[in-house]
Coordinates of N, CA and C in Angstrom, one line a residue:
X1 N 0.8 -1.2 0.0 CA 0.0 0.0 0.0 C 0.9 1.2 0.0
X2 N 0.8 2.0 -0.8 CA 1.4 3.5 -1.2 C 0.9 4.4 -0.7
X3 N -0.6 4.5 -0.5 CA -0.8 6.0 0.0 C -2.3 5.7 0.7
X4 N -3.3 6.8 1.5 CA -4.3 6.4 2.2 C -5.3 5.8 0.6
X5 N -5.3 6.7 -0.5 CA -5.9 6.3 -0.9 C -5.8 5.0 -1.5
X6 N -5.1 4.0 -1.2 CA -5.0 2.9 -1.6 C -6.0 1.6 0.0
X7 N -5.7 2.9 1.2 CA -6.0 1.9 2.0 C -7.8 2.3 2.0
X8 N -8.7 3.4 1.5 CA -9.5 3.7 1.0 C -10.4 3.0 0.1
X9 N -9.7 2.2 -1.0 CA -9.9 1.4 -1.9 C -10.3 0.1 -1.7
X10 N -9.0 -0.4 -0.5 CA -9.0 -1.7 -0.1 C -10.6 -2.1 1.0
X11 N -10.8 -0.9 1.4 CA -11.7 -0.9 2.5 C -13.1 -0.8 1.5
X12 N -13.5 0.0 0.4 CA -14.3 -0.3 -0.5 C -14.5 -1.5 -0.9
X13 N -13.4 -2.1 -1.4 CA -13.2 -3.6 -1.7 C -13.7 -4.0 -1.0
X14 N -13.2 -4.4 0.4 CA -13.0 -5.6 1.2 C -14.9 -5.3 1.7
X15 N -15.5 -4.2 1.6 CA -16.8 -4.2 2.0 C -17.8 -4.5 1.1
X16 N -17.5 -4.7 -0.5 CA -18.4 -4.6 -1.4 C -18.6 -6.7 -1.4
X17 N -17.2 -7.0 -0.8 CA -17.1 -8.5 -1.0 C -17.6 -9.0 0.5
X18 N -18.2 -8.1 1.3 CA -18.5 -8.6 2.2 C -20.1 -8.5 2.4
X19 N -20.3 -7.8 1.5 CA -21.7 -7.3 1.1 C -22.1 -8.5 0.2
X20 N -21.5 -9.1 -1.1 CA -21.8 -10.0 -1.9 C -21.7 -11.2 -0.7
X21 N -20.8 -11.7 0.0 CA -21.0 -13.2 0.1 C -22.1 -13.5 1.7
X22 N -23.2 -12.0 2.4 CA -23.6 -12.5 2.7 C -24.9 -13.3 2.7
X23 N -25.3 -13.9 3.1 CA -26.9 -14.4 2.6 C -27.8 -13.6 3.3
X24 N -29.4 -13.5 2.2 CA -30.2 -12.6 2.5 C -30.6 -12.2 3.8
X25 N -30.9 -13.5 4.5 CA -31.3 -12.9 5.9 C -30.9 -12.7 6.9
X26 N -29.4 -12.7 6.7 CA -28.3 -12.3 7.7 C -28.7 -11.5 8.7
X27 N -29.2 -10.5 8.5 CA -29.6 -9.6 9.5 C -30.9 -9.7 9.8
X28 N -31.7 -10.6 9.4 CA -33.4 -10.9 9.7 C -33.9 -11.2 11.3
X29 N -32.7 -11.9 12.1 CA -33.0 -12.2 13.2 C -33.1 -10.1 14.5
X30 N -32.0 -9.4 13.7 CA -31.5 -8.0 14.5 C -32.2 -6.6 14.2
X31 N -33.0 -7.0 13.4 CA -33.7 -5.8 12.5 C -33.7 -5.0 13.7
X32 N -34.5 -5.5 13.9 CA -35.3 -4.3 15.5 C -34.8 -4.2 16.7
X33 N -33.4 -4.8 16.8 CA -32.8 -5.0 18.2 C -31.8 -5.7 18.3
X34 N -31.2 -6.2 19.7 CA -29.9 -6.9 19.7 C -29.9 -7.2 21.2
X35 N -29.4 -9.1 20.7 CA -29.6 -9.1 22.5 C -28.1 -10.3 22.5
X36 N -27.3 -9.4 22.7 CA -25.9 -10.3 22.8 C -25.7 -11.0 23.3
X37 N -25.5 -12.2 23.5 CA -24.6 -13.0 24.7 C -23.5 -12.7 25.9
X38 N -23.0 -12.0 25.1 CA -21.9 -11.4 25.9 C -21.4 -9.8 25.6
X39 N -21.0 -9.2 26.6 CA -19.8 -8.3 25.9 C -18.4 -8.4 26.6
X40 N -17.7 -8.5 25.4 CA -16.6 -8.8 25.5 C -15.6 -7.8 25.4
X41 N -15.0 -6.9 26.6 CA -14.0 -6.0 26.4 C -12.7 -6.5 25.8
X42 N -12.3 -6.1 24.8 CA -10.8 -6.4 24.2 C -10.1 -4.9 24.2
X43 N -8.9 -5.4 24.0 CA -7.8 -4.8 24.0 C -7.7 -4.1 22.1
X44 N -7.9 -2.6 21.9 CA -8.5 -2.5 20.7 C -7.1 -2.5 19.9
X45 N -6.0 -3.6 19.9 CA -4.9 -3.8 19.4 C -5.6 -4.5 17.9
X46 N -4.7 -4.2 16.9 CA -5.2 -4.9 15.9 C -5.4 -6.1 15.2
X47 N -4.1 -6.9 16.3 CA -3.9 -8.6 16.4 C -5.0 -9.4 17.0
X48 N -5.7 -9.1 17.8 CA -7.3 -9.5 18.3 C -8.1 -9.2 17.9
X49 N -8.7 -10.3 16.9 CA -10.1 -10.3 16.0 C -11.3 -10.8 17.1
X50 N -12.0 -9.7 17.5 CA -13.1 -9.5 18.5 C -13.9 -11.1 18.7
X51 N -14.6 -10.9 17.4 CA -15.7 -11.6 16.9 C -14.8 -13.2 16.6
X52 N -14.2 -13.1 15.6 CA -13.5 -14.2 15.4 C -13.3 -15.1 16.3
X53 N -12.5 -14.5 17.0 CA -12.0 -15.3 18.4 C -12.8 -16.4 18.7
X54 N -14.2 -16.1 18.8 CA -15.5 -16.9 19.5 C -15.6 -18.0 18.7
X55 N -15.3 -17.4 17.4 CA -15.8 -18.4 16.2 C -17.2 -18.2 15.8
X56 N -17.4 -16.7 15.5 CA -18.7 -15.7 15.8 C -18.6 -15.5 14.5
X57 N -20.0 -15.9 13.5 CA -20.1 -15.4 12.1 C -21.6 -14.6 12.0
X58 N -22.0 -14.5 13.2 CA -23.3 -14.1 13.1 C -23.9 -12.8 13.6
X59 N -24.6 -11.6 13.4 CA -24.4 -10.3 13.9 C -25.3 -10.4 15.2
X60 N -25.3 -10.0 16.0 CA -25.8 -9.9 17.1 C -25.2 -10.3 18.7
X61 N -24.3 -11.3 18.7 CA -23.9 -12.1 19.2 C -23.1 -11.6 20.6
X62 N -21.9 -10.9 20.2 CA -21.2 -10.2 21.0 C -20.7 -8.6 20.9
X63 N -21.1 -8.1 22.0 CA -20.9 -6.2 22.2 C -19.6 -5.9 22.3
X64 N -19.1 -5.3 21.6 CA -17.4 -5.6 21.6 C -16.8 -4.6 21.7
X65 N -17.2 -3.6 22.9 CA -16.4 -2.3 23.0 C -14.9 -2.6 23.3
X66 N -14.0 -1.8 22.9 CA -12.1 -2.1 23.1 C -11.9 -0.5 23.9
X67 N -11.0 -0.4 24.1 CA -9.9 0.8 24.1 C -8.4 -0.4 24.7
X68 N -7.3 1.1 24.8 CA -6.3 0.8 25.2 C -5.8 0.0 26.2
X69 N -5.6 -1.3 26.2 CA -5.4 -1.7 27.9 C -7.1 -2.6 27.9
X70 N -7.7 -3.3 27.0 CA -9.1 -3.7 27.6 C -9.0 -3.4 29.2
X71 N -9.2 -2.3 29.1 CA -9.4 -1.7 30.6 C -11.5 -1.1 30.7
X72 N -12.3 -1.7 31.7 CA -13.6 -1.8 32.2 C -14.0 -0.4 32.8
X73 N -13.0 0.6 33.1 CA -13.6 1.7 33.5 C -13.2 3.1 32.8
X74 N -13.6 4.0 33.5 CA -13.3 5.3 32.5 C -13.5 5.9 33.7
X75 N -13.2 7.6 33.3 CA -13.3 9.0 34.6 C -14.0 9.8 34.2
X76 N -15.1 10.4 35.1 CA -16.2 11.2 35.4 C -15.8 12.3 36.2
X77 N -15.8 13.1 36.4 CA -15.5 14.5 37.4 C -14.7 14.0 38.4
X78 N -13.3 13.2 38.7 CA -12.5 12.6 38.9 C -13.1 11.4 39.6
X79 N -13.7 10.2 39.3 CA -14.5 9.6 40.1 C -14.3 8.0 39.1
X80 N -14.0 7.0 39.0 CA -13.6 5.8 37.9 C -14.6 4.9 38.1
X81 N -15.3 5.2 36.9 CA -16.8 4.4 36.6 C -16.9 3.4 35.5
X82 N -17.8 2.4 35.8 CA -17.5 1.2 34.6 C -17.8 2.1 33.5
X83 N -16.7 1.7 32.2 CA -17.4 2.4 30.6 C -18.7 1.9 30.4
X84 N -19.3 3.0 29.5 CA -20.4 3.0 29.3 C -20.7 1.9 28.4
X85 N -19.4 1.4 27.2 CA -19.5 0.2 26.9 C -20.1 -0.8 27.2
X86 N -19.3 -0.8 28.3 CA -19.7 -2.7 29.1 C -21.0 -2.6 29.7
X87 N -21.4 -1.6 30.2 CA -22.7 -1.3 30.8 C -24.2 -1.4 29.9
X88 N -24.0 -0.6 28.6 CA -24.7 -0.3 28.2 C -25.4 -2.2 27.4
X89 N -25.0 -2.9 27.7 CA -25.7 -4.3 26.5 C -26.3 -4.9 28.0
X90 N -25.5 -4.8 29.2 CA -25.7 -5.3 30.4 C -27.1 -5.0 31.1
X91 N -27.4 -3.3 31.0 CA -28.5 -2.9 31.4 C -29.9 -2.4 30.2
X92 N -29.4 -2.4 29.1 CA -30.6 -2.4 28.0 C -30.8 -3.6 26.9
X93 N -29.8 -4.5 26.8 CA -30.0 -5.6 25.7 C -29.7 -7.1 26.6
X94 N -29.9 -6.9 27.3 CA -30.1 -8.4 28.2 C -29.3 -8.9 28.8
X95 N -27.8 -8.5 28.3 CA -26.7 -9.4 28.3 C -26.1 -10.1 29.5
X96 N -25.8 -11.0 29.9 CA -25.5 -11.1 31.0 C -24.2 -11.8 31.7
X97 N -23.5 -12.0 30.9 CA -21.6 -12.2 30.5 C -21.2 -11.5 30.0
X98 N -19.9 -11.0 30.8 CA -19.2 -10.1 30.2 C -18.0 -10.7 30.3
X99 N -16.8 -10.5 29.4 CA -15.4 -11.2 29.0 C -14.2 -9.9 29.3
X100 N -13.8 -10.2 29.7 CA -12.3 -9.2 29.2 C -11.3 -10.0 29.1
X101 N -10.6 -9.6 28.2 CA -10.1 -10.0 27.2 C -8.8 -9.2 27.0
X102 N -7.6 -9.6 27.4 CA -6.6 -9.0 27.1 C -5.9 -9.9 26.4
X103 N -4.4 -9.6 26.1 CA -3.6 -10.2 25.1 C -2.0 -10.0 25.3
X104 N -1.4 -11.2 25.1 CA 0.0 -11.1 25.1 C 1.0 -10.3 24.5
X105 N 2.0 -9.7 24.7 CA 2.4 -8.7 24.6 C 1.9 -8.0 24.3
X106 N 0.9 -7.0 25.3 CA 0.1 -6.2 25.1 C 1.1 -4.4 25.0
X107 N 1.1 -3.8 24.2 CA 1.5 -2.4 24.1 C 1.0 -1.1 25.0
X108 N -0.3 -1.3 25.4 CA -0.7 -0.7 26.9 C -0.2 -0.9 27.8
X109 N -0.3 -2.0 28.4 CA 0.2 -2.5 29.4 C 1.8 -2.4 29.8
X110 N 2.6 -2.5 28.6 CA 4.2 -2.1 28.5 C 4.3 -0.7 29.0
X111 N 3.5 0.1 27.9 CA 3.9 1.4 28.2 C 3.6 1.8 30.1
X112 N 2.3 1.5 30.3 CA 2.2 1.3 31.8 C 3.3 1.2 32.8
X113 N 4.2 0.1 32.3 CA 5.1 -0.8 33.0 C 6.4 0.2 32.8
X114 N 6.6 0.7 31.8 CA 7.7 1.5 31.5 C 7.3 3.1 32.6
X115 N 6.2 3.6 32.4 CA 5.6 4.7 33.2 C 6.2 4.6 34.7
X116 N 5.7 3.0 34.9 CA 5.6 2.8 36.6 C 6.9 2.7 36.9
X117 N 8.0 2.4 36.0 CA 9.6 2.1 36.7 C 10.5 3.4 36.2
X118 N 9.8 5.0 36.1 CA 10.7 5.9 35.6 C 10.3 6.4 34.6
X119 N 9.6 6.0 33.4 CA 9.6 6.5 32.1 C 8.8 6.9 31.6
X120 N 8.5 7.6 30.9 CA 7.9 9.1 30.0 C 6.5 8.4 29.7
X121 N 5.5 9.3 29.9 CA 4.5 8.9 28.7 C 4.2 8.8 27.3
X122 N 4.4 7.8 26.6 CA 4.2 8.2 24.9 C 3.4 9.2 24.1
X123 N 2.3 9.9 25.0 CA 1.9 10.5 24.0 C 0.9 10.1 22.8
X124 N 0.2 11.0 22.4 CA -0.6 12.1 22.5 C -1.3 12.1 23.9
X125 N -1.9 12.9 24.2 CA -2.9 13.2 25.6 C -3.6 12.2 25.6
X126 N -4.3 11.6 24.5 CA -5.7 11.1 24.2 C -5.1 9.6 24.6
X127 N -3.7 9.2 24.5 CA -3.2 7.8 24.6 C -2.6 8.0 26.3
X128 N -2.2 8.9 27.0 CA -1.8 9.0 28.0 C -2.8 8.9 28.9
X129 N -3.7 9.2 28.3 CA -5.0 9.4 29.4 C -5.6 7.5 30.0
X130 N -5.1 6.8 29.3 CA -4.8 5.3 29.2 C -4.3 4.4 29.8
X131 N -3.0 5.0 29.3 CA -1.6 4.5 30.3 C -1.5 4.8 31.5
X132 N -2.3 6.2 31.8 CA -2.2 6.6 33.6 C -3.0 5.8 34.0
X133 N -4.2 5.6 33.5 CA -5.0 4.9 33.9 C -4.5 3.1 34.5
X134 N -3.6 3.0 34.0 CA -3.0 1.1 33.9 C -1.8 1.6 34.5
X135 N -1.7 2.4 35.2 CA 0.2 2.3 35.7 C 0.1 2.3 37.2
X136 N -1.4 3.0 38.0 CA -2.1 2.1 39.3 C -1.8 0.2 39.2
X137 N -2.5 -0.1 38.4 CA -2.8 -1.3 38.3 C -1.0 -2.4 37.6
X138 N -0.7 -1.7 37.5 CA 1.0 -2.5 37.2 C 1.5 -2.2 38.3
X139 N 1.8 -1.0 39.3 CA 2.4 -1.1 40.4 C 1.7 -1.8 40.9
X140 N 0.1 -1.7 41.6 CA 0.3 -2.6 42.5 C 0.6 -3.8 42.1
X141 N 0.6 -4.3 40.8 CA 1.0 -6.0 40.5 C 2.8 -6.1 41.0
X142 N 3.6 -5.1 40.8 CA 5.0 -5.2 40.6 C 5.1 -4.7 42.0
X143 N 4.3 -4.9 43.4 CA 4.2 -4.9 44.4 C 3.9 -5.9 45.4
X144 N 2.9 -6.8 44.7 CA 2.4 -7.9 44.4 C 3.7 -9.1 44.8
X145 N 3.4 -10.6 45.2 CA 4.3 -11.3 45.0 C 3.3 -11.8 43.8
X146 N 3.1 -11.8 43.0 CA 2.6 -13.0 42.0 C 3.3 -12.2 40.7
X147 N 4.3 -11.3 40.6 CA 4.8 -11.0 39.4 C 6.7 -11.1 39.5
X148 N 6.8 -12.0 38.6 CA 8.4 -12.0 38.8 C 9.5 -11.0 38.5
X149 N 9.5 -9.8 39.3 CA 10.0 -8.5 38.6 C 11.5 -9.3 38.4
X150 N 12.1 -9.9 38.6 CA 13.5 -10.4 38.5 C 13.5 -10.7 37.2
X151 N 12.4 -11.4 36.4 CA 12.0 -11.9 35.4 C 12.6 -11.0 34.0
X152 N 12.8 -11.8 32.7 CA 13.3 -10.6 31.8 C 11.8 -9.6 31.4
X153 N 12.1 -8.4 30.8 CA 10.9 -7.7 30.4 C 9.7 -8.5 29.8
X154 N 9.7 -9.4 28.9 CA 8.8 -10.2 28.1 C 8.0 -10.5 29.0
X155 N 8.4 -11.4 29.9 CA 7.7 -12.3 31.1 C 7.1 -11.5 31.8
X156 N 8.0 -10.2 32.2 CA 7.1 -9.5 33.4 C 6.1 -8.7 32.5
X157 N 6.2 -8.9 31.5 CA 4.5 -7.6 30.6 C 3.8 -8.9 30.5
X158 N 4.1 -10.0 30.3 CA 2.7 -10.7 30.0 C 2.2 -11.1 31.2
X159 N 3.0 -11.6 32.6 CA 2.1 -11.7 33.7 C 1.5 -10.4 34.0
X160 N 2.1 -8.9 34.0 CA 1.3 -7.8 34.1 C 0.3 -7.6 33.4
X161 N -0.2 -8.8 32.4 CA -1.2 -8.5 31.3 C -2.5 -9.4 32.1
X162 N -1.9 -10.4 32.5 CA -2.8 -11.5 33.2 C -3.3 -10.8 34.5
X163 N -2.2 -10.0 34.9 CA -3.1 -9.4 36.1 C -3.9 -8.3 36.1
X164 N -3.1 -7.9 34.8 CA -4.6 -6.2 34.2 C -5.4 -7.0 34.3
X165 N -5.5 -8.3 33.3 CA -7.3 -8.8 32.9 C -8.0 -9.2 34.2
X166 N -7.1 -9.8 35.8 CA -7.5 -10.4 37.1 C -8.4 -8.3 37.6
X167 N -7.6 -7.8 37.5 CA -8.0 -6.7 38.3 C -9.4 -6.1 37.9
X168 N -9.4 -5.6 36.1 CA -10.5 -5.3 35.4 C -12.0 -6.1 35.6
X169 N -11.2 -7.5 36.3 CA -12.8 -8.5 36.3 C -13.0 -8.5 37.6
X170 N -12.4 -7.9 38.5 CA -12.6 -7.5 40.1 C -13.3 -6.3 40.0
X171 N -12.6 -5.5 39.3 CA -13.3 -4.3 39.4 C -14.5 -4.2 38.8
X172 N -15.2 -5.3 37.8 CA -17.0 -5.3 37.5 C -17.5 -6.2 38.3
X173 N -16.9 -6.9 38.8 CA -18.0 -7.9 39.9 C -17.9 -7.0 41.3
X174 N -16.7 -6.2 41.5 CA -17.3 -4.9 42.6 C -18.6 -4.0 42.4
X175 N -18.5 -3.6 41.3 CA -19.1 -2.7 41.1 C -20.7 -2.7 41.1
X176 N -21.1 -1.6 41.8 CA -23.0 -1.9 42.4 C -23.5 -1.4 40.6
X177 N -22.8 -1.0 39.4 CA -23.8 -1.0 38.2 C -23.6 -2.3 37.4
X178 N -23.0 -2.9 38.1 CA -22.9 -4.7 37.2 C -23.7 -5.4 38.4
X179 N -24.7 -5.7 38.1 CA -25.7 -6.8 38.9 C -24.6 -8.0 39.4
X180 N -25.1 -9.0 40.0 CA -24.5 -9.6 40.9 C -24.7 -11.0 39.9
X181 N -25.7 -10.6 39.3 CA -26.2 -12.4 38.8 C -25.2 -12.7 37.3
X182 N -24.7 -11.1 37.3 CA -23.7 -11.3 35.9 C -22.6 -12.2 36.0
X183 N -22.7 -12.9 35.1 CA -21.0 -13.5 35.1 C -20.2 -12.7 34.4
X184 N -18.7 -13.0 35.1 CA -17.3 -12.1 34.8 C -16.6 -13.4 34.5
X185 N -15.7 -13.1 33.1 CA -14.8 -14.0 32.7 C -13.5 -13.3 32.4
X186 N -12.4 -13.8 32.9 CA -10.9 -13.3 31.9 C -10.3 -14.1 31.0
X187 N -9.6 -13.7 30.5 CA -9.3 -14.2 29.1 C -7.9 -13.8 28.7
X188 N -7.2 -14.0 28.4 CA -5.5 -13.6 27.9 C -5.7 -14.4 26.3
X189 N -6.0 -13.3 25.4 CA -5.6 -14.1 24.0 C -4.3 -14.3 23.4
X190 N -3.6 -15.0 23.4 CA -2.1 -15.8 23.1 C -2.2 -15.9 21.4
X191 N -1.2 -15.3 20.8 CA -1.2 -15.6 19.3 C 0.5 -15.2 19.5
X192 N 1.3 -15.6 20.7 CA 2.5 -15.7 20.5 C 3.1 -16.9 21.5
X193 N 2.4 -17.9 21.3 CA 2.6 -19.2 22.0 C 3.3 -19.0 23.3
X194 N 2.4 -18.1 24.3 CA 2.9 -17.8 25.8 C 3.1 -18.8 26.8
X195 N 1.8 -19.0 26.4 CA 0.7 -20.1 27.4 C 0.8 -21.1 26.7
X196 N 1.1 -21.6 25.7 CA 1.0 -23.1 25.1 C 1.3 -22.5 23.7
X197 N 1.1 -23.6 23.0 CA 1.5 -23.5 21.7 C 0.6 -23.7 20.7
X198 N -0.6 -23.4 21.0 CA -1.6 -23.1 20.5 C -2.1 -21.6 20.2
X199 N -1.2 -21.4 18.9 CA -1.2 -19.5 18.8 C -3.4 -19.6 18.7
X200 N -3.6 -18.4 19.0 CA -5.0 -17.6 19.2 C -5.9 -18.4 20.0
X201 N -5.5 -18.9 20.9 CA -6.1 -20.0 22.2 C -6.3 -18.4 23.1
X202 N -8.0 -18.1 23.6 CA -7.8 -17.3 24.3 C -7.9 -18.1 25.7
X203 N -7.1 -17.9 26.6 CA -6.8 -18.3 27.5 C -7.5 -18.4 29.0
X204 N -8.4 -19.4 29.8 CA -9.2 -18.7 30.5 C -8.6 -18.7 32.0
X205 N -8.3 -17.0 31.9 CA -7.2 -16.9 33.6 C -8.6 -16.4 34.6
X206 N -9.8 -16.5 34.5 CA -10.5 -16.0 35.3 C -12.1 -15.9 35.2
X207 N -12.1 -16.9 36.7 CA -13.8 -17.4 36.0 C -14.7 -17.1 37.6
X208 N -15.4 -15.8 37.3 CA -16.4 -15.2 38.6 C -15.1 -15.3 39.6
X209 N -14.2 -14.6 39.3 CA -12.9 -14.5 40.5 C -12.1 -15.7 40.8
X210 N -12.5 -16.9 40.4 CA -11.4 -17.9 40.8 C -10.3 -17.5 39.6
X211 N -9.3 -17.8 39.9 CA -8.1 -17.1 39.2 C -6.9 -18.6 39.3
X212 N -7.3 -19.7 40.4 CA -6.4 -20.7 40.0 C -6.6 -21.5 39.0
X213 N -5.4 -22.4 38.0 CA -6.4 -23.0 37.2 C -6.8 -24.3 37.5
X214 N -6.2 -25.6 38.2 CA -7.1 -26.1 38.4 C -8.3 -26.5 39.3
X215 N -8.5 -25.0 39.3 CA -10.0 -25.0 40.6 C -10.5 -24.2 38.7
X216 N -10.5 -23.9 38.3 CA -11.0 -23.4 36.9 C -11.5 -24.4 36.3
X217 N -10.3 -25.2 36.2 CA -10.7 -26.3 35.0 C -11.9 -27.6 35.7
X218 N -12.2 -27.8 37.0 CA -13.4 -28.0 37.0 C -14.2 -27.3 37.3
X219 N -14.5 -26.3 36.9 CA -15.5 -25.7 36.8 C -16.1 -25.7 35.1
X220 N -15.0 -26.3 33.9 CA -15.8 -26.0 32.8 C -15.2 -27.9 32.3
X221 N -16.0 -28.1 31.1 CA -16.1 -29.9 30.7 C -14.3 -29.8 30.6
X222 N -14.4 -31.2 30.7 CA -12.7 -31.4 30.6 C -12.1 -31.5 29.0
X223 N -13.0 -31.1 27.9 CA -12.1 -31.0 26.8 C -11.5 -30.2 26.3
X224 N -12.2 -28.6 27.4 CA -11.6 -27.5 27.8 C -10.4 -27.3 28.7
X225 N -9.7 -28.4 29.6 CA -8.9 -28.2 30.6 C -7.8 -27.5 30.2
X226 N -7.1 -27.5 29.1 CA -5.5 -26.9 28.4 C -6.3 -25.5 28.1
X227 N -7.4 -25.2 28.1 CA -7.8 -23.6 27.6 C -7.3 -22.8 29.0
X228 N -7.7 -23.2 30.0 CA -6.9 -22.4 31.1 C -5.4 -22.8 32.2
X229 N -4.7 -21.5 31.7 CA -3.4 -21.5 32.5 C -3.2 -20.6 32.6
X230 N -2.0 -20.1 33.8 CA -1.7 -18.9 34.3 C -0.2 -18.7 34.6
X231 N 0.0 -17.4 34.1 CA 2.0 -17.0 34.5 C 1.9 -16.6 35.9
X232 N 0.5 -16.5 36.6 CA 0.7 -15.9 38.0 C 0.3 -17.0 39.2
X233 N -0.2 -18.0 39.1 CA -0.3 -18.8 39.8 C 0.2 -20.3 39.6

């Protein structure tokens, strides 16, 4: 690709052929509404395909708000409230699981990590506002004994990744605007063979707060048991 207008083009393309191969009543079930299964906060990196992941071909399915850091809250007149995202399928479209979903070598979370031991914010405002937000949440992990600060840098961002996603799923099952009857799930998607060697295995580090895995792994059928493991426990 040479210039935007080429990436302009490609996006005409790729939408004209997404328009031909679907079938007519693709959207027949959503006309008038949408009642998701889940919403699934990700990490709005461009290596995590939202919908994919699930193995989701169908519109309706999952509410898939991201920002930097799949981080669950935002700030109000200095005051850190669940995003409106995660909230909004929870309290008007039925939804009643919610996922967060972080990812290995995550670039929020580094820069966080770099913030917390000395170092500059990257920059623009609009991305700093992000990173301050996750550099709480990395000290206290690199305060924490469950992270091996001794460890080389690689190792210590991806357990700081597993504990972003532990913290963010604490902080909705705290929270009095996420009902009680909701389920909270974490997730670490691996497409750099962290966790196993099964690249795009999203990984399950956290199920309604249990965070060991095998107190996880019976909790879901045993053909699922290698889907959850953890760099922190």
């Amino acid at each position: 690709m040479s210039g935007t207008g080429d990436v302009l083009l490609e996006l005409l393309e790729g939408n004209h052929s997404h328009v031909e191969e679907l079938p007519d009543d693709y959207f027949a079930d959503v006309q008038t509404g949408q009642q998701p299964n889940v919403v699934s906060i990700c990490c709005s990196d461009s290596r995590v395909p939202q919908e994919r992941m699930w193995g989701v071909d169908h519109p309706g399915a999952v509410f898939t708000p991201s920002n930097i850091g799949n981080q669950v809250w935002d700030e109000d007149e200095g005051e850190q409230i669940v995003d409106g995202g995660v909230l909004y399928p929870i309290h008007h479209a039925g939804t009643d699981v919610a996922a967060v979903v972080g990812h290995t070598g995550c670039g929020a979370v580094t820069a966080a990590y770099q913030v917390a031991t000395g170092g500059e914010n990257p920059g623009p405002q609009g991305v700093d506002k992000w990173v301050e937000m996750l550099v709480p949440v990395v000290e206290e992990a690199l305060e924490s004994d469950l992270v091996d600060t001794e460890a080389d840098e690689e190792t210590v961002i991806n357990q700081l990744v597993e504990y972003n996603v532990d913290h963010q799923a604490a902080f909705l099952r705290e929270s009095e605007d996420v009902p009680d009857d909701v389920d909270v799930y974490g997730f670490v998607y691996d497409f750099q063979g962290v966790y196993g060697n099964e690249h795009g295995r999203a990984y399950l580090v956290n199920h309604n707060g249990e965070t060991k895995p095998e107190e996880i792994a019976d909790r879901i059928p045993d053909e699922y048991e290698t889907a959850t493991q953890s760099l922190l426990y």
